[in-house]
Coordinates of C-alpha atoms in Angstrom, one line a residue:
M143 CA -0.1 0.2 -0.5
P144 CA 1.2 3.4 -0.7
T145 CA 2.9 5.4 2.2
T146 CA 4.1 9.1 2.4
T147 CA 6.7 10.3 5.3
Q148 CA 6.3 13.1 8.3
K149 CA 6.5 16.9 7.6
D150 CA 9.9 18.2 8.4
Y151 CA 8.6 21.3 10.3
Y152 CA 12.3 22.7 10.6
G153 CA 13.4 21.8 6.7
A154 CA 9.9 24.2 6.0
L155 CA 11.7 27.7 7.5
G156 CA 15.5 26.3 7.2
V157 CA 16.6 25.9 10.9
K158 CA 17.9 23.6 13.2
K159 CA 15.7 21.9 15.6
T160 CA 17.6 23.9 18.3
A161 CA 16.0 27.5 17.5
S162 CA 14.4 29.3 19.2
V163 CA 11.2 31.5 18.8
E164 CA 11.9 34.4 17.5
E165 CA 14.9 33.5 15.3
I166 CA 11.5 30.5 13.9
R167 CA 9.4 34.0 13.0
K168 CA 12.4 36.2 11.7
A169 CA 13.2 33.1 8.7
F170 CA 9.2 32.5 8.3
R171 CA 8.7 36.2 8.0
K172 CA 11.5 36.7 4.8
L173 CA 10.2 33.0 3.0
A174 CA 6.5 34.3 3.1
R175 CA 7.7 38.1 1.5
K176 CA 9.1 35.8 -1.0
Y177 CA 6.9 33.5 -1.9
H178 CA 3.2 35.2 -0.6
P179 CA 0.9 35.0 -3.5
D180 CA 1.2 38.4 -3.9
V181 CA 3.6 38.6 -5.1
N182 CA 3.3 35.7 -7.4
P183 CA 0.3 36.2 -8.9
G184 CA -0.8 32.8 -10.7
D185 CA 2.0 31.0 -9.2
K186 CA 0.6 27.8 -7.7
S187 CA 4.1 26.8 -6.1
A188 CA 4.9 29.5 -4.3
E189 CA 1.5 29.6 -3.7
E190 CA 2.1 25.6 -2.1
K191 CA 5.2 26.9 -0.6
F192 CA 3.1 30.1 1.3
K193 CA 1.0 27.5 2.8
Q194 CA 3.9 24.2 4.0
I195 CA 6.1 27.4 6.1
S196 CA 2.7 28.9 7.4
E197 CA 1.6 25.5 8.8
A198 CA 5.0 25.1 9.9
N199 CA 5.6 28.9 11.7
D200 CA 1.8 28.2 12.9
V201 CA 2.6 25.2 14.4
L202 CA 6.9 25.6 15.2
S203 CA 6.1 29.4 17.1
D204 CA 3.5 28.6 19.0
P205 CA 5.3 26.0 22.5
K206 CA 2.8 23.8 23.3
K207 CA 1.8 23.1 19.6
R208 CA 6.2 22.9 19.7
K209 CA 5.8 20.0 22.3
I210 CA 2.9 17.9 20.3
Y211 CA 4.9 17.9 17.3
D212 CA 9.4 17.0 18.3
Q213 CA 7.3 13.8 20.4
L214 CA 5.4 12.5 17.7
G215 CA 6.2 13.8 14.7
F216 CA 3.3 15.1 13.2
Y217 CA 1.0 17.9 14.9
S218 CA -3.2 18.1 15.1
D219 CA -5.2 20.6 17.3
N220 CA -6.7 17.5 18.3
I221 CA -4.2 15.5 20.2
D222 CA -3.8 15.3 23.9
P223 CA -0.4 16.2 25.3
A224 CA -0.5 14.2 28.2
A225 CA -0.8 11.5 25.8
A226 CA 1.7 12.7 23.0
E227 CA 3.3 12.9 26.6
A228 CA 3.0 9.8 27.4
Y229 CA 4.1 8.5 23.9
A230 CA 7.8 10.7 24.2
R231 CA 8.1 8.5 28.0
G232 CA 7.7 5.1 26.6
G233 CA 9.0 5.4 23.7
G234 CA 5.8 3.7 21.7
F235 CA 2.9 3.3 22.2
G236 CA 2.5 -0.1 24.8
A237 CA -0.7 -3.3 24.0
G238 CA -2.6 -1.6 26.1
G239 CA -2.2 2.0 24.1
F240 CA 0.6 3.3 25.6
G241 CA 4.1 0.9 25.6
G242 CA 4.5 -0.5 29.7
P243 CA 4.3 -3.2 32.7
A244 CA 2.1 -5.9 32.0
Q245 CA 1.9 -9.5 33.8
G246 CA 3.8 -12.8 32.8
P247 CA 1.4 -15.4 31.4
S248 CA 2.9 -17.5 34.8
G249 CA 1.7 -14.8 37.4
G250 CA 5.3 -14.0 38.6
G251 CA 7.1 -11.1 37.7
S252 CA 6.1 -7.9 35.8
R253 CA 7.6 -8.0 31.9
T254 CA 7.3 -4.8 29.0
Y255 CA 5.5 -6.1 26.5
T256 CA 5.5 -2.9 23.4
Q257 CA 3.2 -2.9 20.5
E258 CA 5.3 -2.5 17.6
V259 CA 4.1 -1.0 14.7
P260 CA 1.7 -1.0 12.4
F261 CA -1.1 0.5 14.3
D262 CA -5.0 0.3 12.7
F263 CA -5.9 3.8 13.4
S264 CA -8.3 3.2 10.0
G265 CA -12.3 6.4 11.0
F266 CA -9.3 8.4 11.1
D267 CA -8.6 12.3 8.5
F268 CA -4.1 12.2 8.3
N269 CA -4.0 14.7 5.9
D270 CA -2.1 17.1 8.0
F271 CA 0.7 15.4 7.6
A272 CA -0.8 12.6 4.4
E273 CA 0.2 14.8 0.9
G274 CA -2.3 13.9 -2.3
A275 CA -5.6 13.3 -1.0
G276 CA -7.9 13.5 -3.5
A277 CA -10.9 16.8 -2.5
A278 CA -13.4 13.8 -3.0
G279 CA -11.3 11.9 -0.2
R280 CA -11.1 14.6 1.7
R281 CA -14.8 15.2 1.8
A282 CA -15.6 11.5 2.8
G283 CA -12.5 11.2 5.1
G284 CA -12.4 10.5 8.7
G285 CA -12.9 11.5 12.3
G286 CA -10.1 13.3 13.9
F287 CA -6.9 12.7 15.8
R288 CA -9.2 14.2 18.5
D289 CA -10.5 10.4 18.7
I290 CA -7.4 8.4 18.0
F291 CA -6.2 7.8 20.9
S292 CA -10.1 6.5 22.9
S293 CA -9.7 4.0 19.6
I294 CA -6.5 2.7 21.3
F295 CA -8.0 1.9 24.4
G296 CA -11.3 0.4 23.2
G297 CA -10.0 -1.2 20.4
R298 CA -12.0 -0.1 17.5
G299 CA -11.4 -0.6 14.3
G300 CA -13.0 -1.0 10.4
A301 CA -13.2 1.4 7.7
E302 CA -15.7 4.1 9.4
T303 CA -16.0 7.3 7.3
M304 CA -17.3 10.2 9.2
Q305 CA -19.2 12.7 6.0
H306 CA -18.1 16.9 7.2
A307 CA -20.7 18.3 6.2
E308 CA -20.0 22.7 6.4
P309 CA -22.7 24.8 6.6
G310 CA -22.3 27.3 4.5
T311 CA -20.4 30.4 4.6
D312 CA -22.9 34.1 4.9
M313 CA -22.0 36.8 1.9
E314 CA -22.3 40.6 1.3
Y315 CA -23.1 42.3 -0.9
Q316 CA -23.3 45.8 -1.6
V317 CA -25.9 47.9 -3.2
N318 CA -25.4 51.7 -4.5
V319 CA -29.2 53.9 -3.9
G320 CA -29.4 56.8 -4.9
F321 CA -30.7 59.4 -2.1
W322 CA -34.4 59.7 -2.8
Q323 CA -34.5 55.7 -3.9
A324 CA -33.6 55.1 0.0
I325 CA -36.0 57.4 0.9
R326 CA -38.4 56.4 -0.6
G327 CA -37.9 52.6 -1.5
A328 CA -37.2 51.2 -4.3
E329 CA -36.9 47.7 -5.3
L330 CA -34.2 45.7 -7.3
Q331 CA -33.0 43.3 -10.1
L332 CA -29.9 42.7 -8.8
N333 CA -27.7 39.2 -10.0
I334 CA -25.4 37.3 -7.3
P335 CA -22.3 35.3 -7.6
R336 CA -22.9 32.7 -5.1
L337 CA -21.8 29.2 -4.4
E338 CA -24.7 26.3 -5.2
V339 CA -25.1 23.0 -4.9
C340 CA -23.0 21.2 -7.7
G341 CA -25.9 19.6 -10.3
N342 CA -24.0 17.5 -11.4
C343 CA -22.6 15.1 -8.3
H344 CA -25.6 16.3 -6.5
G345 CA -22.7 18.3 -3.8
Q346 CA -21.6 14.6 -3.7
G347 CA -17.9 15.3 -4.9
Y348 CA -17.8 11.7 -6.7
I349 CA -19.8 10.5 -9.1
E350 CA -19.4 7.0 -7.9
H351 CA -19.3 4.2 -10.8
P352 CA -19.4 0.0 -11.0
G353 CA -16.6 -2.1 -9.4
E354 CA -14.5 -1.6 -6.8
C355 CA -11.4 0.9 -6.8
P356 CA -8.5 1.0 -7.8
Q357 CA -5.8 3.2 -5.2
C358 CA -7.1 0.6 -2.5
H359 CA -8.8 -2.6 -4.5
G360 CA -12.2 -2.2 -2.5
K361 CA -10.8 -2.8 0.8
G362 CA -11.5 1.3 1.9
Q363 CA -7.5 1.5 3.5
T364 CA -4.2 2.3 2.4
T365 CA -0.9 2.8 5.3
Q366 CA 0.7 5.9 5.4
K367 CA 4.3 6.5 7.5
S368 CA 5.1 8.7 9.9
G369 CA 8.7 7.6 11.4
S370 CA 8.9 4.3 12.9
M371 CA 4.8 4.8 13.1
K372 CA 2.4 3.2 10.0
F373 CA -1.3 4.1 10.1
N374 CA -3.6 2.3 8.4
V375 CA -6.3 5.3 6.9
P376 CA -9.6 5.8 4.6
C377 CA -8.1 6.1 1.0
P378 CA -7.8 9.1 0.3
R379 CA -9.5 8.8 -3.3
C380 CA -12.3 6.8 -2.8
G381 CA -13.1 7.7 1.3
G382 CA -13.0 4.3 2.6
S383 CA -15.9 3.0 1.4
G384 CA -14.2 0.5 -1.3
K385 CA -16.4 1.8 -3.9
N386 CA -15.2 3.3 -7.1
R387 CA -15.9 6.7 -7.3
A388 CA -14.0 9.7 -9.9
V389 CA -13.8 13.5 -8.4
C390 CA -16.7 14.7 -10.4
P391 CA -15.6 16.8 -13.1
T392 CA -18.4 19.1 -13.2
C393 CA -17.5 20.9 -9.5
H394 CA -14.0 18.8 -9.2
G395 CA -14.9 17.3 -5.8
E396 CA -15.8 20.7 -4.5
G397 CA -20.1 19.2 -4.5
R398 CA -20.3 23.2 -5.1
V399 CA -20.1 25.8 -8.3
E400 CA -20.2 29.3 -8.9
R401 CA -22.3 30.3 -10.2
S402 CA -24.7 33.7 -10.5
E403 CA -28.1 33.9 -9.2
S404 CA -30.8 36.8 -10.3
L405 CA -32.4 38.5 -7.5
K406 CA -36.0 40.8 -6.0
V407 CA -34.5 42.5 -3.6
R408 CA -36.3 45.4 -1.6
I409 CA -34.8 48.2 -1.0
K410 CA -37.5 50.1 2.2
P411 CA -38.6 53.6 2.4
G412 CA -36.2 54.9 5.5
T413 CA -33.2 52.5 4.9
R414 CA -30.4 54.1 6.0
D415 CA -26.7 54.6 4.8
G416 CA -24.9 50.7 5.4
Q417 CA -27.8 49.4 6.5
R418 CA -27.6 45.4 5.6
I419 CA -30.4 44.0 4.6
R420 CA -30.9 40.1 5.1
L421 CA -32.0 37.7 3.7
P422 CA -31.6 33.9 4.6
G423 CA -30.7 30.9 2.9
R424 CA -29.2 33.2 -0.1
G425 CA -25.6 32.8 0.7
N426 CA -23.3 30.1 -0.1
A427 CA -23.9 26.2 -0.4
G428 CA -22.9 23.9 2.1
T429 CA -21.5 21.2 1.5
M430 CA -22.6 17.1 1.9
G431 CA -26.4 19.1 2.5
A432 CA -25.8 21.2 5.0
P433 CA -27.4 24.8 5.4
A434 CA -27.0 27.2 2.9
G435 CA -25.8 30.7 5.3
D436 CA -27.0 34.0 4.7
L437 CA -26.6 36.8 2.2
Y438 CA -26.7 40.6 3.8
I439 CA -27.4 43.2 0.8
V440 CA -25.3 46.4 2.3
V441 CA -27.4 49.7 1.1
R442 CA -24.8 52.5 0.3
A443 CA -27.1 55.7 0.1
G444 CA -25.8 58.8 -2.4
E445 CA -26.2 62.5 -0.8
H446 CA -28.7 65.5 -2.4
P447 CA -27.1 68.8 -2.8
V448 CA -29.6 70.7 0.1
F449 CA -30.7 68.1 2.6
K450 CA -27.8 66.3 4.2
R451 CA -29.8 62.9 6.3
E452 CA -29.0 61.9 9.3
G453 CA -31.0 58.8 10.8
D454 CA -34.0 59.7 10.4
D455 CA -32.8 63.4 10.6
I456 CA -33.2 66.0 7.0
H457 CA -30.3 69.0 8.5
L458 CA -30.5 72.3 6.4
T459 CA -29.3 75.3 6.0
V460 CA -31.7 78.6 4.8
P461 CA -30.8 82.1 3.8
V462 CA -33.0 85.1 6.1
T463 CA -32.5 88.0 5.2
L464 CA -31.3 90.0 8.4
S465 CA -35.3 92.1 9.1
E466 CA -36.4 88.4 9.4
A467 CA -33.8 87.4 11.3
A468 CA -34.1 90.4 14.0
L469 CA -38.2 91.1 13.6
G470 CA -39.2 87.3 13.4
A471 CA -41.1 86.2 10.0
K472 CA -43.2 83.2 8.5
V473 CA -40.9 81.7 6.0
E474 CA -41.2 79.0 2.6
V475 CA -38.2 75.7 2.6
P476 CA -38.0 72.6 1.2
T477 CA -38.6 68.9 2.9
I478 CA -38.5 65.7 1.5
D479 CA -42.8 66.3 0.4
G480 CA -42.1 69.5 -0.6
R481 CA -42.9 72.8 0.1
A482 CA -43.8 74.1 4.7
L483 CA -44.2 77.1 6.2
L484 CA -41.2 77.8 9.4
R485 CA -41.6 80.3 12.1
I486 CA -37.9 82.2 12.3
P487 CA -39.5 84.1 16.1
P488 CA -37.8 88.0 16.4
A489 CA -33.8 87.9 17.4
T490 CA -32.7 84.3 15.7
Q491 CA -29.6 84.7 15.5
C492 CA -26.8 83.5 12.6
G493 CA -26.6 79.5 13.1
Q494 CA -29.6 79.5 15.2
K495 CA -31.1 76.2 14.5
L496 CA -35.1 75.2 14.4
R497 CA -37.1 72.2 13.6
L498 CA -39.9 71.2 12.0
R499 CA -41.8 68.5 13.6
E500 CA -42.3 65.3 11.4
K501 CA -40.4 66.8 8.7
G502 CA -37.3 64.5 8.1
V503 CA -37.9 60.5 6.8
P504 CA -40.0 58.1 7.8
S505 CA -38.2 55.2 9.9
A506 CA -37.4 51.9 8.5
V507 CA -36.9 50.2 11.8
K508 CA -39.8 51.5 13.6
E509 CA -43.2 51.9 11.5
G510 CA -45.2 54.9 12.6
Q511 CA -42.8 56.9 13.7
R512 CA -39.5 59.9 11.8
G513 CA -38.0 62.1 11.9
D514 CA -37.1 65.7 11.7
E515 CA -36.0 68.7 9.6
I516 CA -33.3 70.2 10.8
V517 CA -33.5 74.3 10.0
E518 CA -30.4 75.9 10.5
I519 CA -30.3 79.7 10.0
L520 CA -27.7 81.4 8.0
T521 CA -27.7 84.9 8.2
V522 CA -27.3 87.1 4.8
T523 CA -25.7 90.7 5.5
P524 CA -27.3 92.9 2.3
K525 CA -25.7 94.9 0.3
L526 CA -26.2 98.4 1.4
A527 CA -26.4 100.5 -2.3
D528 CA -27.1 103.7 -1.5
E529 CA -26.8 107.0 1.7
R530 CA -30.7 106.0 3.1
S531 CA -30.7 102.7 3.7
K532 CA -26.8 103.6 5.7
E533 CA -28.0 106.7 7.5
I534 CA -30.5 103.5 8.8
L535 CA -28.3 101.8 10.0
R536 CA -26.4 104.1 11.5
E537 CA -30.0 105.2 13.4
L538 CA -30.2 102.3 14.1
A539 CA -27.7 101.5 16.0
K540 CA -27.3 104.8 18.5
L541 CA -30.9 102.8 19.1
N542 CA -28.9 99.9 20.0
P543 CA -25.8 100.4 21.7
E544 CA -25.3 96.6 23.3
D545 CA -21.8 94.8 22.4
P546 CA -22.0 91.6 21.0
R547 CA -18.6 91.2 21.9
E548 CA -18.9 91.9 25.9
A549 CA -19.0 88.0 27.0
L550 CA -16.2 87.6 24.8
W551 CA -14.6 90.0 26.2
K552 CA -15.5 88.4 30.2
Q553 CA -14.2 84.8 29.2
V554 CA -10.7 85.8 28.3

């Protein structure tokens, strides 16, 4: 049966086994700059090399992960550190799970029995150190390292495999709408690319043909080697079924294909800039029958030359004459619904803000509620073109001699 060797993380980074964490990280940064996919667009070998050094750095820069790797010659997140420690102390797995003393058949002194390799670790996924496993094999592979040691003690064998169903991922799609579309609502026709279940293999990632698997000859297992240990693992071609399976030519083993879906999306009146609209089950399809993710439509609303929107309130600046600000007046101002009458109180100052209640945007989340319109007053100083107007203003200044900067000087 075919065998594969363990991964050499130290060799991948070009460091010694005694290298410090800082030396390991420094070596990784140097290689990452060389092999990063952004630096080598389209270079598959560089991409694969970058994955290898990233994996090596992840393990060796973490003291706990590195210790397990040094003890066993490979690493998985599901390995129990205590079990790895026991294996390293005992020099190997014993007949009861690890090497250890056992009574002889006569009941006399104790003798040590050490079970030699190979061990039957079938039913588990060793993709962390096994190379060449196809996508269909990975999809139909077994459990994880978290079950390895319980399998040793429990003696479970055979070609059990577990299906790995993964829910689809959520998606975000940004749409740009106009100022008035966001306020009044709109219906948009969108074409959104997403991963859908492959119709050729129905999401399995493989096509089944008559006969037995040509790699394992119907046994459902292959042997892989890591150092002095051999492991019987599910066949990467057939996933442990022993059947003649081939990678689906349509989805190339992924079980999903990318297609554009036409969707009609309703933008509610009052939708705010940055608001997310959730469409359940419209995200990427899951694998092996798992549910699809959700689609989130992110709305980006346009601006207006006069109206400025803040939440559900509308802000704008309205110019008034000096006499209107001083004496008070009623003036027409624009709103998103048309014209409205605004009362300006006497002695209104430039920059003062007046409120028109419920003249803002209808709320998209609270039915029946509406924002306000906030009007900022801009007092326009008249351009005096004749002596009579100037004389009137001089007379006005004599009648009202107050100093508008008096309060400022007090604060200074």
